[in-house]
PDB file of C-alpha atoms in Angstrom:
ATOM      1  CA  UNK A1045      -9.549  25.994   3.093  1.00 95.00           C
ATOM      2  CA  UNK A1046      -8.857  22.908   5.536  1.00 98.00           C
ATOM      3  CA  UNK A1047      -7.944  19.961   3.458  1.00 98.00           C
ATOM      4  CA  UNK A1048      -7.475  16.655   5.178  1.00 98.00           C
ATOM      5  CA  UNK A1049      -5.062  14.310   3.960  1.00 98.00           C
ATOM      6  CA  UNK A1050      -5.428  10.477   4.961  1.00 98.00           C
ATOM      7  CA  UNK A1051      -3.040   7.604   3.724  1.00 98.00           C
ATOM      8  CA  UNK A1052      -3.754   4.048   3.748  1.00 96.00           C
ATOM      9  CA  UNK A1053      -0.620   2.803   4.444  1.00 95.00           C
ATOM     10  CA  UNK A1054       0.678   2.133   8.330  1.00 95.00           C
ATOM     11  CA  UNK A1055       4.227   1.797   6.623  1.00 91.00           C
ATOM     12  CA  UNK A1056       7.045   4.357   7.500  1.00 88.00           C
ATOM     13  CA  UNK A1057       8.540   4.462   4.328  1.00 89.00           C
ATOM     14  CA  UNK A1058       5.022   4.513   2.246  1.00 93.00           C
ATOM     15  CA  UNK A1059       5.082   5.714  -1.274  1.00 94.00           C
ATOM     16  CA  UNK A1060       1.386   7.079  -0.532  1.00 96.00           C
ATOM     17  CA  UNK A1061       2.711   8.704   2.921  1.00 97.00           C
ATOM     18  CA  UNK A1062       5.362  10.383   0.910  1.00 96.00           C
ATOM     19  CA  UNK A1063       2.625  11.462  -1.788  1.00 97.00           C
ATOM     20  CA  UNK A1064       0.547  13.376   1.207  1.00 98.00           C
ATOM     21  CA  UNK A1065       3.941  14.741   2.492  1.00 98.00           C
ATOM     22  CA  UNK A1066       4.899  15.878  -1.075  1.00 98.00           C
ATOM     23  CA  UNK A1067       1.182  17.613  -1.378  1.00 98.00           C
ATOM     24  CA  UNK A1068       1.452  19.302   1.731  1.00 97.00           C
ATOM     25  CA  UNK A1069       4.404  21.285   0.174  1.00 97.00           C
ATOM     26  CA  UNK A1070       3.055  22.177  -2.925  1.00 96.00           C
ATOM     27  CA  UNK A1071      -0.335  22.698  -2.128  1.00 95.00           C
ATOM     28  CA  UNK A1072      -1.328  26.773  -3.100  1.00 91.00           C
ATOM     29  CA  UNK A1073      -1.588  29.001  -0.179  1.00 91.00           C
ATOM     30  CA  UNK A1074      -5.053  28.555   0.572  1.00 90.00           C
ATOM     31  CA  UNK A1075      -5.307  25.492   1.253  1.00 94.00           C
ATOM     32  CA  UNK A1076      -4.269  23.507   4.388  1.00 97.00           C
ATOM     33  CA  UNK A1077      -3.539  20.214   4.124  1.00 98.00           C
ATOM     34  CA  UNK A1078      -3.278  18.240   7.363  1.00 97.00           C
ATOM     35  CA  UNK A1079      -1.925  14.870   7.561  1.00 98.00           C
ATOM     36  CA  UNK A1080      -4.773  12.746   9.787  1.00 98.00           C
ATOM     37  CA  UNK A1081      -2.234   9.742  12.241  1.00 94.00           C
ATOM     38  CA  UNK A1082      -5.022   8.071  13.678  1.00 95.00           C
ATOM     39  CA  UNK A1083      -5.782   5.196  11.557  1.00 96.00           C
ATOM     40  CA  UNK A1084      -3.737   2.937  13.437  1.00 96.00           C
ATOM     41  CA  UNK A1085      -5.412   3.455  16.803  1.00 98.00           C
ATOM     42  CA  UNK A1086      -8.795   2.948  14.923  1.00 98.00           C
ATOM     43  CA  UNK A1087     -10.828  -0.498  16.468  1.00 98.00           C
ATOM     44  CA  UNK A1088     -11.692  -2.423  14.180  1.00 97.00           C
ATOM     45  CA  UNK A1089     -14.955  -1.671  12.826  1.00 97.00           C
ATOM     46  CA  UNK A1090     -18.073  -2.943  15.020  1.00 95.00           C
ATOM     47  CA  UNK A1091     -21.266  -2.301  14.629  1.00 94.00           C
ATOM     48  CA  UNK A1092     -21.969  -2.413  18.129  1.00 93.00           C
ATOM     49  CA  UNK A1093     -19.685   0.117  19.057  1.00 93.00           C
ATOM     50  CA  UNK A1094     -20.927   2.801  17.128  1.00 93.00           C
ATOM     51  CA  UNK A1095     -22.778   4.129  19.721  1.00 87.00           C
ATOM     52  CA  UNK A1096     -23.494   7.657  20.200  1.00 87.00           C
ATOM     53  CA  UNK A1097     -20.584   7.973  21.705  1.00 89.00           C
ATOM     54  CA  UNK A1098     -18.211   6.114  19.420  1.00 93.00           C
ATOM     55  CA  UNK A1099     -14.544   5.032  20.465  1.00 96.00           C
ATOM     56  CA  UNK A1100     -12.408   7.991  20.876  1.00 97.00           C
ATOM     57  CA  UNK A1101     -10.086   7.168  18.250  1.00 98.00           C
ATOM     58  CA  UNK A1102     -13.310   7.234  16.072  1.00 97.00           C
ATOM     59  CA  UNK A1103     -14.125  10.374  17.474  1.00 97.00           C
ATOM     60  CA  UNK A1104     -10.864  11.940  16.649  1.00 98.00           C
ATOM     61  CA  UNK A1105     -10.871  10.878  13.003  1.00 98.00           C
ATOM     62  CA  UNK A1106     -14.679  11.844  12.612  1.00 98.00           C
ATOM     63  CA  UNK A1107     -14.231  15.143  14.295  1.00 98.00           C
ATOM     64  CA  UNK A1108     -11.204  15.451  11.702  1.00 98.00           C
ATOM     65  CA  UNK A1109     -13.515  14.655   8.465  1.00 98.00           C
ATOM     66  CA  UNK A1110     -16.211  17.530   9.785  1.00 98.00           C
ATOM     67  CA  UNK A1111     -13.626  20.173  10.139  1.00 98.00           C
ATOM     68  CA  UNK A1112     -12.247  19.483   6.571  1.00 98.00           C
ATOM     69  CA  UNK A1113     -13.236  21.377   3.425  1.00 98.00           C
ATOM     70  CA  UNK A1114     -12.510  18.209   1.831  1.00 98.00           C
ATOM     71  CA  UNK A1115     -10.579  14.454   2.015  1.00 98.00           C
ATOM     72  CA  UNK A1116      -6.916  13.697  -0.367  1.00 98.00           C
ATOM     73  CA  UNK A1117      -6.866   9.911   0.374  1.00 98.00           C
ATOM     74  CA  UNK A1118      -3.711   8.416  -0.828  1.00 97.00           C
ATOM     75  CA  UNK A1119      -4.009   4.550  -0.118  1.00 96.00           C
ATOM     76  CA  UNK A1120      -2.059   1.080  -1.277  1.00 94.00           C
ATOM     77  CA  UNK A1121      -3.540  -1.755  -3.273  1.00 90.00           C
ATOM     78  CA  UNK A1122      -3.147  -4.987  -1.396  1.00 93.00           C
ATOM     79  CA  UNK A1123      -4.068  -8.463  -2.909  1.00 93.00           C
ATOM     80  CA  UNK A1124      -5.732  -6.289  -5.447  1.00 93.00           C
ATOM     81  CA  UNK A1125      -8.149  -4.643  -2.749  1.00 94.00           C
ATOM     82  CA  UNK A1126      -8.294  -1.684  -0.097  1.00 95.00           C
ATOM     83  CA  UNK A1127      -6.175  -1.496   2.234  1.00 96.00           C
ATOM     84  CA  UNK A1128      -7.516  -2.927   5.458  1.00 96.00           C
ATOM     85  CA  UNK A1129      -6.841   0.598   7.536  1.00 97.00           C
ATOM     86  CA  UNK A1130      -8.171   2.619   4.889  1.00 97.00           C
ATOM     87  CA  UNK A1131     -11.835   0.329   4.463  1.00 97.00           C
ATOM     88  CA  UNK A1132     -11.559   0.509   8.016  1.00 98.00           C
ATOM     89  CA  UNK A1133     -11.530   3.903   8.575  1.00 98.00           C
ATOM     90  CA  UNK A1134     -14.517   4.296   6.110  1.00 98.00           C
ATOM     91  CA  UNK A1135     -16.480   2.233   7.604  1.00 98.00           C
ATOM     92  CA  UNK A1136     -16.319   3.704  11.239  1.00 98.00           C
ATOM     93  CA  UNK A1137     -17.203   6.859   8.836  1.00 98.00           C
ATOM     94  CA  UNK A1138     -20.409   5.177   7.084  1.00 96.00           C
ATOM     95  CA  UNK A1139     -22.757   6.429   9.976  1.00 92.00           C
ATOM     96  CA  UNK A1140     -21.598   9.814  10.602  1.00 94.00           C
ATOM     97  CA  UNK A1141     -22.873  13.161   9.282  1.00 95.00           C
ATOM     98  CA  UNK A1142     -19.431  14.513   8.879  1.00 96.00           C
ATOM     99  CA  UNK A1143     -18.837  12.714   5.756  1.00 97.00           C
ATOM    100  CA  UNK A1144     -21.684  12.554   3.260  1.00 96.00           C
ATOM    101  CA  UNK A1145     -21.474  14.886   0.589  1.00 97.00           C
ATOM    102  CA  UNK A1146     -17.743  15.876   1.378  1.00 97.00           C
ATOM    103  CA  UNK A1147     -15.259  16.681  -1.426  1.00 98.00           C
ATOM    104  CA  UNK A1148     -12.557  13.561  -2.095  1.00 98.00           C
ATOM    105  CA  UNK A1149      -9.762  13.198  -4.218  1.00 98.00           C
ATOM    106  CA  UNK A1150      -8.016   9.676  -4.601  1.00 98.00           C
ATOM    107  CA  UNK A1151      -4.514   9.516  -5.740  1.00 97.00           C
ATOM    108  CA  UNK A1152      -3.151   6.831  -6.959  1.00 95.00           C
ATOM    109  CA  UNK A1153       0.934   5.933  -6.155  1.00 94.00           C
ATOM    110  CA  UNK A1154       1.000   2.844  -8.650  1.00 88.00           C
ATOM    111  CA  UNK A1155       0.171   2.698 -12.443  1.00 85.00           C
ATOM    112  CA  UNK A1156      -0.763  -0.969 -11.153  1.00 86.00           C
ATOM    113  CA  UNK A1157      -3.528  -0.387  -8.555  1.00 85.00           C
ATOM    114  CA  UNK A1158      -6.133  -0.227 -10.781  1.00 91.00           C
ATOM    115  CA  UNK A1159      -8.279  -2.727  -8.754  1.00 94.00           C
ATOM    116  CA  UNK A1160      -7.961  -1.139  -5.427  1.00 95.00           C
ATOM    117  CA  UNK A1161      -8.792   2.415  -7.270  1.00 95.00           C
ATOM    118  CA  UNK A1162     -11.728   1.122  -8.879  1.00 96.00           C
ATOM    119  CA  UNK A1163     -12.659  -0.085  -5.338  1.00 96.00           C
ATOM    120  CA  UNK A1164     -12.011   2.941  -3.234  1.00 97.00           C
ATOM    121  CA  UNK A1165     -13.855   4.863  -5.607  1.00 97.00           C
ATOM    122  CA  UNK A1166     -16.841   2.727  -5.286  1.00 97.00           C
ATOM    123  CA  UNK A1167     -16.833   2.656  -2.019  1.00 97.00           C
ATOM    124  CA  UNK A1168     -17.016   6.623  -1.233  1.00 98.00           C
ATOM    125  CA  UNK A1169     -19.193   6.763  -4.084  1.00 97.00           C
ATOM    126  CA  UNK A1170     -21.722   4.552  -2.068  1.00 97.00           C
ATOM    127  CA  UNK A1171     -20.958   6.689   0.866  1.00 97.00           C
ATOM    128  CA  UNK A1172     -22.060   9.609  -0.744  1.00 97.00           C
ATOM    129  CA  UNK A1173     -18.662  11.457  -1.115  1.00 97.00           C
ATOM    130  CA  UNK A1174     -18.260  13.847  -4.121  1.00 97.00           C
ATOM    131  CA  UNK A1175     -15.790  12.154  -5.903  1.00 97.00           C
ATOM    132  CA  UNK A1176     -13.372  15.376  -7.334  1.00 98.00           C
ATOM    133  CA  UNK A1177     -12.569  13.376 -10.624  1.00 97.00           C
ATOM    134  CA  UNK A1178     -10.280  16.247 -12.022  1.00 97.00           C
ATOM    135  CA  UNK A1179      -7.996  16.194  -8.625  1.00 97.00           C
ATOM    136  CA  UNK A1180      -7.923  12.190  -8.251  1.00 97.00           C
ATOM    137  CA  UNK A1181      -4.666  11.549 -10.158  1.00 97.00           C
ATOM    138  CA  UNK A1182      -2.543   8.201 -10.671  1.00 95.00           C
ATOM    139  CA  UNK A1183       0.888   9.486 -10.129  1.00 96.00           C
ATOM    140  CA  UNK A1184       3.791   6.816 -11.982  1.00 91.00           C
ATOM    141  CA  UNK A1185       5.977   6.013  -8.365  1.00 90.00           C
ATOM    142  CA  UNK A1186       5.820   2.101  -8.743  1.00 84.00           C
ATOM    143  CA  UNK A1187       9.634   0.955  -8.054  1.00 80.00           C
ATOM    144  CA  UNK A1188      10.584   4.825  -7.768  1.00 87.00           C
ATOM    145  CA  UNK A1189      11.622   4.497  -4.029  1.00 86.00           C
ATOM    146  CA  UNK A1190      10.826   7.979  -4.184  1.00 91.00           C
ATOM    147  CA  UNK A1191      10.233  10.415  -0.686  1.00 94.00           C
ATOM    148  CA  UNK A1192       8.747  13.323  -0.480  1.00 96.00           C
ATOM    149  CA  UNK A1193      11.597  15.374  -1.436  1.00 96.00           C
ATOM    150  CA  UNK A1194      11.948  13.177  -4.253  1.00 95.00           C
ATOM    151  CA  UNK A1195       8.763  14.041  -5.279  1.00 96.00           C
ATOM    152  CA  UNK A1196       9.305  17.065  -5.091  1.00 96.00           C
ATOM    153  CA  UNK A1197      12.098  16.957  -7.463  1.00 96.00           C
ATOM    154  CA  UNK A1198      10.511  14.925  -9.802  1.00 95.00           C
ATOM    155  CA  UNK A1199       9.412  17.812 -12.299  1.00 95.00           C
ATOM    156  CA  UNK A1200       6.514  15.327 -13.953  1.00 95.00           C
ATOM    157  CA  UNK A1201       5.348  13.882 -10.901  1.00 96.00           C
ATOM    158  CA  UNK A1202       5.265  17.323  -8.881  1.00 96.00           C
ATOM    159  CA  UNK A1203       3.505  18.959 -11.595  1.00 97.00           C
ATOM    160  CA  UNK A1204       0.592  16.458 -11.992  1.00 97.00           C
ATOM    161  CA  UNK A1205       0.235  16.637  -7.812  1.00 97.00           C
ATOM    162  CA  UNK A1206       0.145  20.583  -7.662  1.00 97.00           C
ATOM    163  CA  UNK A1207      -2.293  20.378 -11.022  1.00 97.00           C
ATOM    164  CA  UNK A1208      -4.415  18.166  -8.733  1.00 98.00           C
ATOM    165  CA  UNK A1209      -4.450  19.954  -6.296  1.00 98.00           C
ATOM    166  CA  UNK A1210      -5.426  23.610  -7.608  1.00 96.00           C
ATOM    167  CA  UNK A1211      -8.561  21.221  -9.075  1.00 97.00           C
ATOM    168  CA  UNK A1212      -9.386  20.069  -5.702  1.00 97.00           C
ATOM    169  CA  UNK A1213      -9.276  24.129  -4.635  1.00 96.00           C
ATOM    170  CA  UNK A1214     -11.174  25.608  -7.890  1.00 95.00           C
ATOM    171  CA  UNK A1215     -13.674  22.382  -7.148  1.00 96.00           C
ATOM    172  CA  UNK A1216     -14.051  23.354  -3.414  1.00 95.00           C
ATOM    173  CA  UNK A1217     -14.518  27.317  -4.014  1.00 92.00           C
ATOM    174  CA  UNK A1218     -17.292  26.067  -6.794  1.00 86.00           C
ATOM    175  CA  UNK A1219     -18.678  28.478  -9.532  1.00 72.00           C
ATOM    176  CA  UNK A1220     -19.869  31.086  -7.097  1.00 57.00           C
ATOM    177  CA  UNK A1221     -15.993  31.503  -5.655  1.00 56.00           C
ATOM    178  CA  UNK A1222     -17.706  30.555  -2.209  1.00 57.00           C
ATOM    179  CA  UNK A1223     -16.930  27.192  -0.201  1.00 56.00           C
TER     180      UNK A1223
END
C-alpha cells in the first residue's frame, strides 16, 4: 500500500517534516510511505496554466497523488491559515482526477493550529477527499524542538503516530480486506 506523505512546511528543520520522517519509520510493513519534495518547485497556482498539459512540476506532484493509496499531509498554521505551499499544492490538484475521492489523513504538529486544521480539512473536504478522521491526529510538539528521532523516542507521541497510522491502513484495506 503506497502512502504519500506531503508536508507544508519549506523549512529544514520543520516540526511537520520531522512528523512525516518519524511516520515513515513506524509505519507497519505494508505500507509505503513516500515523502513527496516538490512543493517548492510548484508555480504558483494559475488558472491559465492548467492546461492539458500542466507545468511539469504539477505533473510530478499529480502523477504522485494517482499512484498513492492515500495522502498523510502534515502542514503548519501560519497567521492562523494554510500554509501558502500546502493551499498551493491543492489547488494545482482541484482539477485533476487523481485526487477526488482519495484517502487523507491530516496531522496536526501544534495543540495551537486549530484554525489552520479546521481549514485544511475544509478545504479537501470541498475537494472531495475522504477525510480518514480516525488517522488525522494532533500530535503535542509545540516548543518540543523535537526531530524525527526524537519522535521516535517520545513513547506518547510515537504511539499516537503508529495508532494513526494502522487506522489509515485498516481504513485503506476497507471491510472487504481489499484496497
Amino acid at each position: 500500500m503506497k502512502i504519500l506523505a506531503i508536508c507544508g512546511s519549506l523549512r529544514a528543520r520543520s516540526s511537520n517534516l520531522a512528523v512525516l520522517q518519524a511516520a515513515t519509520m513506524l509505519a507497519p510493513q505494508s505500507l509505503d510511505i513516500t515523502l513527496f519534495d516538490g512543493l517548492e518547485a510548484l508555480p504558483h497556482f494559475n488558472p491559465d496554466r492548467d492546461t492539458e498539459i500542466p507545468p511539469s512540476p504539477v505533473l510530478k506532484l499529480r502523477e504522485a497523488v494517482g499512484r498513492a493509496d492515500g495522502l498523510l499531509i502534515c502542514s503548519p498554521e501560519y497567521a492562523r491559515g494554510v500554509a501558502g505551499v500546502m493551499k498551493n499544492a491543492l489547488d494545482w490538484l482541484v482539477s485533476s482526477f487523481e485526487f477526488p475521492d482519495k484517502p487523507v489523513a491530516v496531522i496536526n504538529a501544534s495543540q495551537r493550529s486549530t484554525h489552520a486544521d479546521a481549514a485544511l480539512r475544509l478545504t479537501l473536504e470541498t475537494m472531495s477527499a475522504r477525510l480518514v478522521e480516525e488517522a488525522s491526529i494532533t500530535l503535542p510538539l509545540l516548543g518540543r524542538n523535537l526531530d524525527a528521532d526524537g519522535i521516535l523516542q517520545d513513547s506518547q507521541v510515537s504511539s499516537q503516530l503508529r495508532t494513526a497510522l494502522e487506522h489509515m491502513h485498516r481504513f485503506i484495506i476497507g471491510p472487504a480486506g481489499k484496497l
